[in-house]
mmCIF file with all atom_site columns, C-alpha atoms and ligand atoms in Angstrom:
data_model
loop_
_atom_site.group_PDB
_atom_site.id
_atom_site.type_symbol
_atom_site.label_atom_id
_atom_site.label_alt_id
_atom_site.label_comp_id
_atom_site.label_asym_id
_atom_site.label_entity_id
_atom_site.label_seq_id
_atom_site.pdbx_PDB_ins_code
_atom_site.Cartn_x
_atom_site.Cartn_y
_atom_site.Cartn_z
_atom_site.occupancy
_atom_site.B_iso_or_equiv
_atom_site.pdbx_formal_charge
_atom_site.auth_seq_id
_atom_site.auth_comp_id
_atom_site.auth_asym_id
_atom_site.auth_atom_id
_atom_site.pdbx_PDB_model_num
ATOM   1   C CA  . MET A 1 1   ? 4.719  -35.043 42.910 1.00 58.00 ? 22  MET A CA  1
ATOM   2   C CA  . SER A 1 2   ? 7.317  -34.770 40.148 1.00 63.00 ? 23  SER A CA  1
ATOM   3   C CA  . GLU A 1 3   ? 10.469 -33.184 41.503 1.00 90.00 ? 24  GLU A CA  1
ATOM   4   C CA  . ILE A 1 4   ? 12.968 -32.969 38.733 1.00 96.00 ? 25  ILE A CA  1
ATOM   5   C CA  . THR A 1 5   ? 12.053 -31.977 35.180 1.00 97.00 ? 26  THR A CA  1
ATOM   6   C CA  . PHE A 1 6   ? 14.428 -33.816 32.861 1.00 97.00 ? 27  PHE A CA  1
ATOM   7   C CA  . ALA A 1 7   ? 14.769 -32.581 29.272 1.00 98.00 ? 28  ALA A CA  1
ATOM   8   C CA  . LEU A 1 8   ? 15.537 -35.417 26.780 1.00 97.00 ? 29  LEU A CA  1
ATOM   9   C CA  . PRO A 1 9   ? 16.387 -34.774 22.853 1.00 96.00 ? 30  PRO A CA  1
ATOM   10  C CA  . LYS A 1 10  ? 14.168 -36.623 20.475 1.00 93.00 ? 31  LYS A CA  1
ATOM   11  C CA  . GLY A 1 11  ? 16.066 -38.501 17.618 1.00 92.00 ? 32  GLY A CA  1
ATOM   12  C CA  . ARG A 1 12  ? 19.309 -39.881 17.410 1.00 91.00 ? 33  ARG A CA  1
ATOM   13  C CA  . LEU A 1 13  ? 20.540 -39.223 21.144 1.00 95.00 ? 34  LEU A CA  1
ATOM   14  C CA  . SER A 1 14  ? 17.321 -40.371 22.846 1.00 94.00 ? 35  SER A CA  1
ATOM   15  C CA  . GLU A 1 15  ? 17.939 -44.067 23.034 1.00 95.00 ? 36  GLU A CA  1
ATOM   16  C CA  . LYS A 1 16  ? 21.243 -43.837 24.581 1.00 96.00 ? 37  LYS A CA  1
ATOM   17  C CA  . ALA A 1 17  ? 20.177 -41.329 27.062 1.00 97.00 ? 38  ALA A CA  1
ATOM   18  C CA  . ILE A 1 18  ? 17.238 -43.510 28.055 1.00 96.00 ? 39  ILE A CA  1
ATOM   19  C CA  . ASP A 1 19  ? 20.068 -46.383 28.351 1.00 96.00 ? 40  ASP A CA  1
ATOM   20  C CA  . ILE A 1 20  ? 21.911 -44.302 30.820 1.00 97.00 ? 41  ILE A CA  1
ATOM   21  C CA  . LEU A 1 21  ? 18.920 -43.332 33.017 1.00 96.00 ? 42  LEU A CA  1
ATOM   22  C CA  . GLU A 1 22  ? 17.969 -46.950 33.038 1.00 96.00 ? 43  GLU A CA  1
ATOM   23  C CA  . ARG A 1 23  ? 21.525 -47.815 34.352 1.00 96.00 ? 44  ARG A CA  1
ATOM   24  C CA  . CYS A 1 24  ? 20.846 -45.330 37.099 1.00 96.00 ? 45  CYS A CA  1
ATOM   25  C CA  . ASP A 1 25  ? 17.965 -47.532 38.227 1.00 95.00 ? 46  ASP A CA  1
ATOM   26  C CA  . ILE A 1 26  ? 15.445 -45.141 36.841 1.00 95.00 ? 47  ILE A CA  1
ATOM   27  C CA  . ASP A 1 27  ? 12.123 -46.314 35.773 1.00 94.00 ? 48  ASP A CA  1
ATOM   28  C CA  . CYS A 1 28  ? 11.918 -45.509 31.925 1.00 93.00 ? 49  CYS A CA  1
ATOM   29  C CA  . SER A 1 29  ? 8.931  -47.774 30.970 1.00 92.00 ? 50  SER A CA  1
ATOM   30  C CA  . SER A 1 30  ? 6.852  -44.758 29.862 1.00 91.00 ? 51  SER A CA  1
ATOM   31  C CA  . LEU A 1 31  ? 9.773  -43.521 27.787 1.00 89.00 ? 52  LEU A CA  1
ATOM   32  C CA  . LYS A 1 32  ? 9.916  -46.503 25.656 1.00 86.00 ? 53  LYS A CA  1
ATOM   33  C CA  . SER A 1 33  ? 6.073  -46.717 25.111 1.00 85.00 ? 54  SER A CA  1
ATOM   34  C CA  . GLU A 1 34  ? 4.879  -45.516 21.641 1.00 84.00 ? 55  GLU A CA  1
ATOM   35  C CA  . THR A 1 35  ? 3.022  -42.533 22.659 1.00 85.00 ? 56  THR A CA  1
ATOM   36  C CA  . ARG A 1 36  ? 2.817  -38.998 21.262 1.00 87.00 ? 57  ARG A CA  1
ATOM   37  C CA  . GLN A 1 37  ? 2.616  -37.672 24.826 1.00 89.00 ? 58  GLN A CA  1
ATOM   38  C CA  . LEU A 1 38  ? 5.268  -34.985 25.340 1.00 90.00 ? 59  LEU A CA  1
ATOM   39  C CA  . VAL A 1 39  ? 5.487  -35.284 29.095 1.00 94.00 ? 60  VAL A CA  1
ATOM   40  C CA  . LEU A 1 40  ? 6.034  -38.538 30.952 1.00 95.00 ? 61  LEU A CA  1
ATOM   41  C CA  . LYS A 1 41  ? 6.762  -39.709 34.445 1.00 95.00 ? 62  LYS A CA  1
ATOM   42  C CA  . ASP A 1 42  ? 8.419  -42.575 36.035 1.00 94.00 ? 63  ASP A CA  1
ATOM   43  C CA  . LYS A 1 43  ? 6.429  -44.944 38.330 1.00 93.00 ? 64  LYS A CA  1
ATOM   44  C CA  . LYS A 1 44  ? 7.754  -43.255 41.342 1.00 91.00 ? 65  LYS A CA  1
ATOM   45  C CA  . GLU A 1 45  ? 6.849  -39.794 39.907 1.00 92.00 ? 66  GLU A CA  1
ATOM   46  C CA  . MET A 1 46  ? 10.206 -38.469 41.049 1.00 93.00 ? 67  MET A CA  1
ATOM   47  C CA  . TYR A 1 47  ? 10.850 -37.380 37.401 1.00 95.00 ? 68  TYR A CA  1
ATOM   48  C CA  . LYS A 1 48  ? 9.042  -35.605 34.750 1.00 96.00 ? 69  LYS A CA  1
ATOM   49  C CA  . PHE A 1 49  ? 10.522 -36.122 31.331 1.00 96.00 ? 70  PHE A CA  1
ATOM   50  C CA  . ILE A 1 50  ? 9.994  -33.908 28.556 1.00 97.00 ? 71  ILE A CA  1
ATOM   51  C CA  . PHE A 1 51  ? 10.980 -34.868 24.733 1.00 94.00 ? 72  PHE A CA  1
ATOM   52  C CA  . VAL A 1 52  ? 12.036 -31.821 22.719 1.00 95.00 ? 73  VAL A CA  1
ATOM   53  C CA  . LYS A 1 53  ? 14.017 -30.963 19.572 1.00 96.00 ? 74  LYS A CA  1
ATOM   54  C CA  . PRO A 1 54  ? 17.736 -31.543 20.362 1.00 96.00 ? 75  PRO A CA  1
ATOM   55  C CA  . SER A 1 55  ? 18.395 -27.882 19.491 1.00 96.00 ? 76  SER A CA  1
ATOM   56  C CA  . ASP A 1 56  ? 15.732 -26.854 21.966 1.00 98.00 ? 77  ASP A CA  1
ATOM   57  C CA  . VAL A 1 57  ? 17.001 -28.604 25.069 1.00 98.00 ? 78  VAL A CA  1
ATOM   58  C CA  . PRO A 1 58  ? 19.183 -25.733 26.084 1.00 98.00 ? 79  PRO A CA  1
ATOM   59  C CA  . THR A 1 59  ? 16.477 -23.236 25.824 1.00 98.00 ? 80  THR A CA  1
ATOM   60  C CA  . TYR A 1 60  ? 14.330 -25.331 28.359 1.00 98.00 ? 81  TYR A CA  1
ATOM   61  C CA  . ILE A 1 61  ? 17.293 -25.641 30.664 1.00 98.00 ? 82  ILE A CA  1
ATOM   62  C CA  . GLU A 1 62  ? 18.553 -22.086 30.467 1.00 98.00 ? 83  GLU A CA  1
ATOM   63  C CA  . ARG A 1 63  ? 15.110 -20.693 31.313 1.00 98.00 ? 84  ARG A CA  1
ATOM   64  C CA  . GLY A 1 64  ? 14.246 -23.245 34.107 1.00 98.00 ? 85  GLY A CA  1
ATOM   65  C CA  . ALA A 1 65  ? 11.511 -25.076 32.374 1.00 98.00 ? 86  ALA A CA  1
ATOM   66  C CA  . ALA A 1 66  ? 13.627 -28.246 32.725 1.00 98.00 ? 87  ALA A CA  1
ATOM   67  C CA  . ASP A 1 67  ? 16.295 -28.697 35.632 1.00 98.00 ? 88  ASP A CA  1
ATOM   68  C CA  . ILE A 1 68  ? 18.522 -31.057 33.889 1.00 98.00 ? 89  ILE A CA  1
ATOM   69  C CA  . GLY A 1 69  ? 19.063 -32.488 30.368 1.00 98.00 ? 90  GLY A CA  1
ATOM   70  C CA  . VAL A 1 70  ? 20.885 -34.116 27.621 1.00 98.00 ? 91  VAL A CA  1
ATOM   71  C CA  . ALA A 1 71  ? 22.239 -32.016 24.786 1.00 98.00 ? 92  ALA A CA  1
ATOM   72  C CA  . GLY A 1 72  ? 24.878 -32.764 21.976 1.00 98.00 ? 93  GLY A CA  1
ATOM   73  C CA  . LYS A 1 73  ? 27.973 -30.548 22.130 1.00 98.00 ? 94  LYS A CA  1
ATOM   74  C CA  . ASP A 1 74  ? 27.735 -29.252 18.845 1.00 98.00 ? 95  ASP A CA  1
ATOM   75  C CA  . THR A 1 75  ? 24.271 -27.623 20.002 1.00 98.00 ? 96  THR A CA  1
ATOM   76  C CA  . LEU A 1 76  ? 26.146 -26.190 23.045 1.00 98.00 ? 97  LEU A CA  1
ATOM   77  C CA  . LEU A 1 77  ? 29.050 -24.925 21.296 1.00 98.00 ? 98  LEU A CA  1
ATOM   78  C CA  . GLU A 1 78  ? 26.517 -23.231 18.707 1.00 98.00 ? 99  GLU A CA  1
ATOM   79  C CA  . GLN A 1 79  ? 24.237 -21.696 21.212 1.00 98.00 ? 100 GLN A CA  1
ATOM   80  C CA  . ASN A 1 80  ? 26.610 -20.709 24.049 1.00 98.00 ? 101 ASN A CA  1
ATOM   81  C CA  . ARG A 1 81  ? 23.813 -20.715 26.730 1.00 98.00 ? 102 ARG A CA  1
ATOM   82  C CA  . ASP A 1 82  ? 23.955 -19.676 30.406 1.00 98.00 ? 103 ASP A CA  1
ATOM   83  C CA  . ILE A 1 83  ? 23.691 -23.160 31.696 1.00 98.00 ? 104 ILE A CA  1
ATOM   84  C CA  . TYR A 1 84  ? 26.050 -25.687 33.723 1.00 98.00 ? 105 TYR A CA  1
ATOM   85  C CA  . GLU A 1 85  ? 27.732 -28.461 31.462 1.00 98.00 ? 106 GLU A CA  1
ATOM   86  C CA  . LEU A 1 86  ? 28.128 -31.335 34.015 1.00 98.00 ? 107 LEU A CA  1
ATOM   87  C CA  . VAL A 1 87  ? 29.230 -34.752 32.435 1.00 98.00 ? 108 VAL A CA  1
ATOM   88  C CA  . ASP A 1 88  ? 30.463 -35.762 29.355 1.00 98.00 ? 109 ASP A CA  1
ATOM   89  C CA  . LEU A 1 89  ? 28.267 -38.563 28.491 1.00 98.00 ? 110 LEU A CA  1
ATOM   90  C CA  . LYS A 1 90  ? 30.555 -40.299 25.872 1.00 98.00 ? 111 LYS A CA  1
ATOM   91  C CA  . PHE A 1 91  ? 27.786 -41.349 23.521 1.00 98.00 ? 112 PHE A CA  1
ATOM   92  C CA  . GLY A 1 92  ? 26.738 -39.646 20.243 1.00 97.00 ? 113 GLY A CA  1
ATOM   93  C CA  . LYS A 1 93  ? 30.327 -39.393 19.265 1.00 98.00 ? 114 LYS A CA  1
ATOM   94  C CA  . CYS A 1 94  ? 30.969 -37.516 16.084 1.00 98.00 ? 115 CYS A CA  1
ATOM   95  C CA  . ARG A 1 95  ? 33.160 -34.669 14.699 1.00 98.00 ? 116 ARG A CA  1
ATOM   96  C CA  . MET A 1 96  ? 32.683 -31.018 13.395 1.00 98.00 ? 117 MET A CA  1
ATOM   97  C CA  . CYS A 1 97  ? 34.151 -30.722 10.245 1.00 98.00 ? 118 CYS A CA  1
ATOM   98  C CA  . VAL A 1 98  ? 34.770 -28.714 7.162  1.00 97.00 ? 119 VAL A CA  1
ATOM   99  C CA  . ALA A 1 99  ? 33.458 -30.915 4.223  1.00 97.00 ? 120 ALA A CA  1
ATOM   100 C CA  . GLY A 1 100 ? 33.278 -30.219 0.389  1.00 96.00 ? 121 GLY A CA  1
ATOM   101 C CA  . PHE A 1 101 ? 34.556 -31.775 -2.889 1.00 95.00 ? 122 PHE A CA  1
ATOM   102 C CA  . ASP A 1 102 ? 38.215 -33.199 -2.801 1.00 89.00 ? 123 ASP A CA  1
ATOM   103 C CA  . LYS A 1 103 ? 39.148 -30.851 -5.471 1.00 79.00 ? 124 LYS A CA  1
ATOM   104 C CA  . ASN A 1 104 ? 38.351 -27.852 -3.214 1.00 69.00 ? 125 ASN A CA  1
ATOM   105 C CA  . LYS A 1 105 ? 41.178 -29.052 -0.798 1.00 71.00 ? 126 LYS A CA  1
ATOM   106 C CA  . LYS A 1 106 ? 43.608 -26.636 -2.295 1.00 65.00 ? 127 LYS A CA  1
ATOM   107 C CA  . ASN A 1 107 ? 41.321 -23.661 -2.196 1.00 68.00 ? 128 ASN A CA  1
ATOM   108 C CA  . LEU A 1 108 ? 40.156 -23.244 1.318  1.00 69.00 ? 129 LEU A CA  1
ATOM   109 C CA  . TYR A 1 109 ? 41.391 -19.627 1.969  1.00 70.00 ? 130 TYR A CA  1
ATOM   110 C CA  . GLY A 1 110 ? 40.096 -16.928 -0.105 1.00 73.00 ? 131 GLY A CA  1
ATOM   111 C CA  . ASN A 1 111 ? 36.567 -15.562 0.295  1.00 83.00 ? 132 ASN A CA  1
ATOM   112 C CA  . LEU A 1 112 ? 34.992 -18.977 1.073  1.00 93.00 ? 133 LEU A CA  1
ATOM   113 C CA  . LYS A 1 113 ? 31.189 -19.548 0.869  1.00 95.00 ? 134 LYS A CA  1
ATOM   114 C CA  . VAL A 1 114 ? 30.217 -21.738 3.889  1.00 97.00 ? 135 VAL A CA  1
ATOM   115 C CA  . ALA A 1 115 ? 26.819 -23.532 4.169  1.00 98.00 ? 136 ALA A CA  1
ATOM   116 C CA  . THR A 1 116 ? 26.207 -24.717 7.642  1.00 98.00 ? 137 THR A CA  1
ATOM   117 C CA  . LYS A 1 117 ? 23.667 -25.074 10.661 1.00 98.00 ? 138 LYS A CA  1
ATOM   118 C CA  . TYR A 1 118 ? 26.420 -24.035 12.941 1.00 98.00 ? 139 TYR A CA  1
ATOM   119 C CA  . GLU A 1 119 ? 26.979 -20.385 12.126 1.00 98.00 ? 140 GLU A CA  1
ATOM   120 C CA  . ARG A 1 120 ? 28.829 -19.350 15.410 1.00 98.00 ? 141 ARG A CA  1
ATOM   121 C CA  . VAL A 1 121 ? 30.954 -22.459 15.146 1.00 98.00 ? 142 VAL A CA  1
ATOM   122 C CA  . ALA A 1 122 ? 31.892 -21.675 11.719 1.00 98.00 ? 143 ALA A CA  1
ATOM   123 C CA  . ARG A 1 123 ? 32.406 -17.884 12.144 1.00 97.00 ? 144 ARG A CA  1
ATOM   124 C CA  . GLU A 1 124 ? 34.572 -18.509 15.214 1.00 97.00 ? 145 GLU A CA  1
ATOM   125 C CA  . TYR A 1 125 ? 36.767 -21.295 13.311 1.00 97.00 ? 146 TYR A CA  1
ATOM   126 C CA  . TYR A 1 126 ? 37.352 -19.034 10.388 1.00 95.00 ? 147 TYR A CA  1
ATOM   127 C CA  . GLU A 1 127 ? 37.811 -15.922 12.503 1.00 95.00 ? 148 GLU A CA  1
ATOM   128 C CA  . LEU A 1 128 ? 40.622 -17.682 14.236 1.00 95.00 ? 149 LEU A CA  1
ATOM   129 C CA  . LYS A 1 129 ? 42.209 -18.548 11.013 1.00 92.00 ? 150 LYS A CA  1
ATOM   130 C CA  . GLY A 1 130 ? 41.814 -15.057 9.627  1.00 92.00 ? 151 GLY A CA  1
ATOM   131 C CA  . ILE A 1 131 ? 40.014 -16.226 6.552  1.00 92.00 ? 152 ILE A CA  1
ATOM   132 C CA  . ASN A 1 132 ? 37.200 -14.268 5.365  1.00 92.00 ? 153 ASN A CA  1
ATOM   133 C CA  . VAL A 1 133 ? 34.068 -16.316 4.650  1.00 95.00 ? 154 VAL A CA  1
ATOM   134 C CA  . ASP A 1 134 ? 30.502 -15.832 3.602  1.00 96.00 ? 155 ASP A CA  1
ATOM   135 C CA  . ILE A 1 135 ? 28.421 -17.915 5.936  1.00 97.00 ? 156 ILE A CA  1
ATOM   136 C CA  . ILE A 1 136 ? 25.108 -19.189 4.560  1.00 98.00 ? 157 ILE A CA  1
ATOM   137 C CA  . ARG A 1 137 ? 22.929 -20.341 7.272  1.00 98.00 ? 158 ARG A CA  1
ATOM   138 C CA  . LEU A 1 138 ? 20.782 -23.547 6.488  1.00 98.00 ? 159 LEU A CA  1
ATOM   139 C CA  . ASN A 1 139 ? 18.608 -25.562 8.662  1.00 96.00 ? 160 ASN A CA  1
ATOM   140 C CA  . GLY A 1 140 ? 19.376 -29.008 7.294  1.00 95.00 ? 161 GLY A CA  1
ATOM   141 C CA  . SER A 1 141 ? 20.600 -30.937 4.365  1.00 97.00 ? 162 SER A CA  1
ATOM   142 C CA  . VAL A 1 142 ? 23.516 -28.711 4.182  1.00 98.00 ? 163 VAL A CA  1
ATOM   143 C CA  . GLU A 1 143 ? 25.541 -31.290 1.929  1.00 98.00 ? 164 GLU A CA  1
ATOM   144 C CA  . LEU A 1 144 ? 23.451 -30.020 -0.832 1.00 98.00 ? 165 LEU A CA  1
ATOM   145 C CA  . GLY A 1 145 ? 25.354 -26.494 -0.710 1.00 97.00 ? 166 GLY A CA  1
ATOM   146 C CA  . PRO A 1 146 ? 28.552 -27.467 -2.636 1.00 97.00 ? 167 PRO A CA  1
ATOM   147 C CA  . ILE A 1 147 ? 26.480 -29.773 -4.898 1.00 97.00 ? 168 ILE A CA  1
ATOM   148 C CA  . VAL A 1 148 ? 24.080 -27.140 -6.181 1.00 98.00 ? 169 VAL A CA  1
ATOM   149 C CA  . GLY A 1 149 ? 26.880 -24.513 -6.153 1.00 96.00 ? 170 GLY A CA  1
ATOM   150 C CA  . LEU A 1 150 ? 25.149 -22.635 -3.044 1.00 97.00 ? 171 LEU A CA  1
ATOM   151 C CA  . SER A 1 151 ? 28.578 -22.774 -1.142 1.00 96.00 ? 172 SER A CA  1
ATOM   152 C CA  . ASP A 1 152 ? 32.144 -24.009 -1.824 1.00 95.00 ? 173 ASP A CA  1
ATOM   153 C CA  . VAL A 1 153 ? 32.366 -25.983 1.505  1.00 96.00 ? 174 VAL A CA  1
ATOM   154 C CA  . ILE A 1 154 ? 29.819 -27.019 4.579  1.00 98.00 ? 175 ILE A CA  1
ATOM   155 C CA  . VAL A 1 155 ? 30.594 -26.995 8.360  1.00 98.00 ? 176 VAL A CA  1
ATOM   156 C CA  . ASP A 1 156 ? 28.568 -29.787 9.828  1.00 98.00 ? 177 ASP A CA  1
ATOM   157 C CA  . ILE A 1 157 ? 28.891 -32.996 12.054 1.00 98.00 ? 178 ILE A CA  1
ATOM   158 C CA  . VAL A 1 158 ? 30.082 -36.043 10.749 1.00 98.00 ? 179 VAL A CA  1
ATOM   159 C CA  . GLU A 1 159 ? 28.934 -39.188 12.402 1.00 96.00 ? 180 GLU A CA  1
ATOM   160 C CA  . SER A 1 160 ? 29.246 -42.322 10.207 1.00 96.00 ? 181 SER A CA  1
ATOM   161 C CA  . GLY A 1 161 ? 30.273 -40.463 7.116  1.00 97.00 ? 182 GLY A CA  1
ATOM   162 C CA  . ASN A 1 162 ? 27.614 -41.904 5.091  1.00 97.00 ? 183 ASN A CA  1
ATOM   163 C CA  . THR A 1 163 ? 25.981 -38.830 4.111  1.00 97.00 ? 184 THR A CA  1
ATOM   164 C CA  . LEU A 1 164 ? 29.200 -37.229 2.720  1.00 98.00 ? 185 LEU A CA  1
ATOM   165 C CA  . LYS A 1 165 ? 29.976 -40.283 0.894  1.00 97.00 ? 186 LYS A CA  1
ATOM   166 C CA  . ALA A 1 166 ? 26.693 -40.724 -0.556 1.00 97.00 ? 187 ALA A CA  1
ATOM   167 C CA  . ASN A 1 167 ? 26.824 -37.258 -2.063 1.00 97.00 ? 188 ASN A CA  1
ATOM   168 C CA  . GLY A 1 168 ? 30.518 -37.378 -3.194 1.00 97.00 ? 189 GLY A CA  1
ATOM   169 C CA  . LEU A 1 169 ? 31.912 -35.155 -0.552 1.00 97.00 ? 190 LEU A CA  1
ATOM   170 C CA  . THR A 1 170 ? 34.808 -35.676 1.934  1.00 97.00 ? 191 THR A CA  1
ATOM   171 C CA  . VAL A 1 171 ? 36.121 -34.180 5.102  1.00 97.00 ? 192 VAL A CA  1
ATOM   172 C CA  . LEU A 1 172 ? 38.575 -31.359 4.332  1.00 95.00 ? 193 LEU A CA  1
ATOM   173 C CA  . GLU A 1 173 ? 39.411 -30.299 7.797  1.00 95.00 ? 194 GLU A CA  1
ATOM   174 C CA  . ASP A 1 174 ? 38.717 -31.369 11.236 1.00 97.00 ? 195 ASP A CA  1
ATOM   175 C CA  . ILE A 1 175 ? 37.279 -28.731 13.809 1.00 98.00 ? 196 ILE A CA  1
ATOM   176 C CA  . CYS A 1 176 ? 36.666 -30.738 17.087 1.00 98.00 ? 197 CYS A CA  1
ATOM   177 C CA  . SER A 1 177 ? 35.261 -33.867 18.263 1.00 98.00 ? 198 SER A CA  1
ATOM   178 C CA  . LEU A 1 178 ? 31.811 -33.945 19.993 1.00 98.00 ? 199 LEU A CA  1
ATOM   179 C CA  . THR A 1 179 ? 29.651 -35.985 22.389 1.00 98.00 ? 200 THR A CA  1
ATOM   180 C CA  . ALA A 1 180 ? 26.437 -35.715 24.219 1.00 98.00 ? 201 ALA A CA  1
ATOM   181 C CA  . ARG A 1 181 ? 26.510 -33.862 27.534 1.00 98.00 ? 202 ARG A CA  1
ATOM   182 C CA  . LEU A 1 182 ? 24.514 -33.607 30.830 1.00 98.00 ? 203 LEU A CA  1
ATOM   183 C CA  . ILE A 1 183 ? 23.330 -30.022 31.526 1.00 98.00 ? 204 ILE A CA  1
ATOM   184 C CA  . ALA A 1 184 ? 21.511 -28.320 34.174 1.00 98.00 ? 205 ALA A CA  1
ATOM   185 C CA  . ASN A 1 185 ? 19.919 -25.138 34.882 1.00 98.00 ? 206 ASN A CA  1
ATOM   186 C CA  . LYS A 1 186 ? 22.086 -22.907 37.310 1.00 98.00 ? 207 LYS A CA  1
ATOM   187 C CA  . VAL A 1 187 ? 19.323 -22.212 39.707 1.00 98.00 ? 208 VAL A CA  1
ATOM   188 C CA  . SER A 1 188 ? 18.011 -25.618 39.864 1.00 98.00 ? 209 SER A CA  1
ATOM   189 C CA  . LEU A 1 189 ? 21.568 -26.903 40.756 1.00 97.00 ? 210 LEU A CA  1
ATOM   190 C CA  . LYS A 1 190 ? 21.435 -24.776 43.986 1.00 97.00 ? 211 LYS A CA  1
ATOM   191 C CA  . THR A 1 191 ? 17.759 -25.189 44.960 1.00 96.00 ? 212 THR A CA  1
ATOM   192 C CA  . LYS A 1 192 ? 17.467 -28.785 43.964 1.00 96.00 ? 213 LYS A CA  1
ATOM   193 C CA  . SER A 1 193 ? 21.057 -29.930 44.933 1.00 96.00 ? 214 SER A CA  1
ATOM   194 C CA  . GLU A 1 194 ? 19.955 -32.649 47.181 1.00 95.00 ? 215 GLU A CA  1
ATOM   195 C CA  . LEU A 1 195 ? 18.172 -34.381 44.399 1.00 94.00 ? 216 LEU A CA  1
ATOM   196 C CA  . ILE A 1 196 ? 20.377 -33.506 41.401 1.00 96.00 ? 217 ILE A CA  1
ATOM   197 C CA  . LEU A 1 197 ? 23.699 -33.919 42.563 1.00 96.00 ? 218 LEU A CA  1
ATOM   198 C CA  . PRO A 1 198 ? 23.301 -37.510 43.666 1.00 96.00 ? 219 PRO A CA  1
ATOM   199 C CA  . LEU A 1 199 ? 21.620 -38.124 40.107 1.00 96.00 ? 220 LEU A CA  1
ATOM   200 C CA  . VAL A 1 200 ? 24.538 -36.340 38.515 1.00 97.00 ? 221 VAL A CA  1
ATOM   201 C CA  . LYS A 1 201 ? 27.111 -38.515 40.586 1.00 97.00 ? 222 LYS A CA  1
ATOM   202 C CA  . LYS A 1 202 ? 25.100 -41.821 39.607 1.00 97.00 ? 223 LYS A CA  1
ATOM   203 C CA  . ILE A 1 203 ? 25.254 -40.719 35.970 1.00 98.00 ? 224 ILE A CA  1
ATOM   204 C CA  . SER A 1 204 ? 28.880 -40.044 35.837 1.00 97.00 ? 225 SER A CA  1
ATOM   205 C CA  . GLU A 1 205 ? 29.442 -43.457 37.340 1.00 97.00 ? 226 GLU A CA  1
ATOM   206 C CA  . VAL A 1 206 ? 27.618 -45.331 34.786 1.00 97.00 ? 227 VAL A CA  1
ATOM   207 C CA  . VAL A 1 207 ? 28.804 -43.615 31.470 1.00 96.00 ? 228 VAL A CA  1
HETATM 208 C C1  . PRP B 2 .   ? 23.492 -34.772 10.407 1.00 91.72 ? 17  PRP B C1  1
HETATM 209 C C2  . PRP B 2 .   ? 24.412 -33.770 9.731  1.00 91.72 ? 17  PRP B C2  1
HETATM 210 C C3  . PRP B 2 .   ? 24.711 -34.740 8.426  1.00 91.72 ? 17  PRP B C3  1
HETATM 211 C C4  . PRP B 2 .   ? 24.545 -36.123 9.115  1.00 91.72 ? 17  PRP B C4  1
HETATM 212 C C5  . PRP B 2 .   ? 25.814 -36.749 9.369  1.00 91.72 ? 17  PRP B C5  1
HETATM 213 O O1  . PRP B 2 .   ? 22.231 -34.422 9.834  1.00 91.72 ? 17  PRP B O1  1
HETATM 214 O O2  . PRP B 2 .   ? 24.110 -32.647 9.430  1.00 91.72 ? 17  PRP B O2  1
HETATM 215 O O3  . PRP B 2 .   ? 23.858 -34.372 7.530  1.00 91.72 ? 17  PRP B O3  1
HETATM 216 O O4  . PRP B 2 .   ? 23.615 -36.092 10.187 1.00 91.72 ? 17  PRP B O4  1
HETATM 217 O O5  . PRP B 2 .   ? 25.697 -38.251 9.792  1.00 91.72 ? 17  PRP B O5  1
HETATM 218 P P1  . PRP B 2 .   ? 26.645 -39.291 9.014  1.00 91.72 ? 17  PRP B P1  1
HETATM 219 O O6  . PRP B 2 .   ? 28.013 -38.845 8.913  1.00 91.72 ? 17  PRP B O6  1
HETATM 220 O O7  . PRP B 2 .   ? 26.349 -40.547 9.843  1.00 91.72 ? 17  PRP B O7  1
HETATM 221 O O8  . PRP B 2 .   ? 25.934 -39.425 7.608  1.00 91.72 ? 17  PRP B O8  1
HETATM 222 P P2  . PRP B 2 .   ? 20.764 -35.018 10.328 1.00 91.72 ? 17  PRP B P2  1
HETATM 223 O O9  . PRP B 2 .   ? 20.602 -36.370 10.178 1.00 91.72 ? 17  PRP B O9  1
HETATM 224 O O10 . PRP B 2 .   ? 20.589 -34.510 11.752 1.00 91.72 ? 17  PRP B O10 1
HETATM 225 O O11 . PRP B 2 .   ? 19.679 -34.189 9.478  1.00 91.72 ? 17  PRP B O11 1
HETATM 226 P P3  . PRP B 2 .   ? 19.757 -32.808 8.797  1.00 91.72 ? 17  PRP B P3  1
HETATM 227 O O12 . PRP B 2 .   ? 20.590 -32.640 7.629  1.00 91.72 ? 17  PRP B O12 1
HETATM 228 O O13 . PRP B 2 .   ? 18.359 -32.489 8.282  1.00 91.72 ? 17  PRP B O13 1
HETATM 229 O O14 . PRP B 2 .   ? 19.964 -31.616 9.926  1.00 91.72 ? 17  PRP B O14 1
#
């Protein structure tokens, strides 16, 4: 019987998350097979792994559908969930930035239109600066905002910088740096502490 449900983000964080699990001697062969199955187990059936959209990981954890998981700090800042953030996994390094056309650098203060997937992050950033903004929530490809005149700037994550560069945009302001984090359900950490705490210790030793 599987005893810990582990939520893993599909996409760019998944490979490195699996890497860390393997370094903890967890059998990840099923996770590396090309399957469309969404629930997978290790050989010992100690773990049940679920692959979900990165922005859904905190939802599964907060509601106890998964005990432990991996999520980007960008998602955690944006969603502000009632969960425990346990370990900085030190991969998935990127920055949260304000970006736009270089010529906009001088005009970052008055009634800005800001396109972003990170509405809360953007709102808090500009509130702290006392700048009035019109936040336009998008679900992706936010770089289009300034290009088509939907917004003056964007608030988004920048990893390699290639997407900005390919679209003639540049970082105008740095908001914060980000990495992937190990997160846990608050109740699971108490009720399954004898299983989860040794795993957390092991993970923090290999990152
Ligand atoms: C993210 C982000 C940027 C891009 C940054 O988008 O929103 O668009 O990656 O990465 P880079 O600096 O390495 O180019 P994602 O790939 O998640 O797609 P999306 O725009 O559809 O959300």
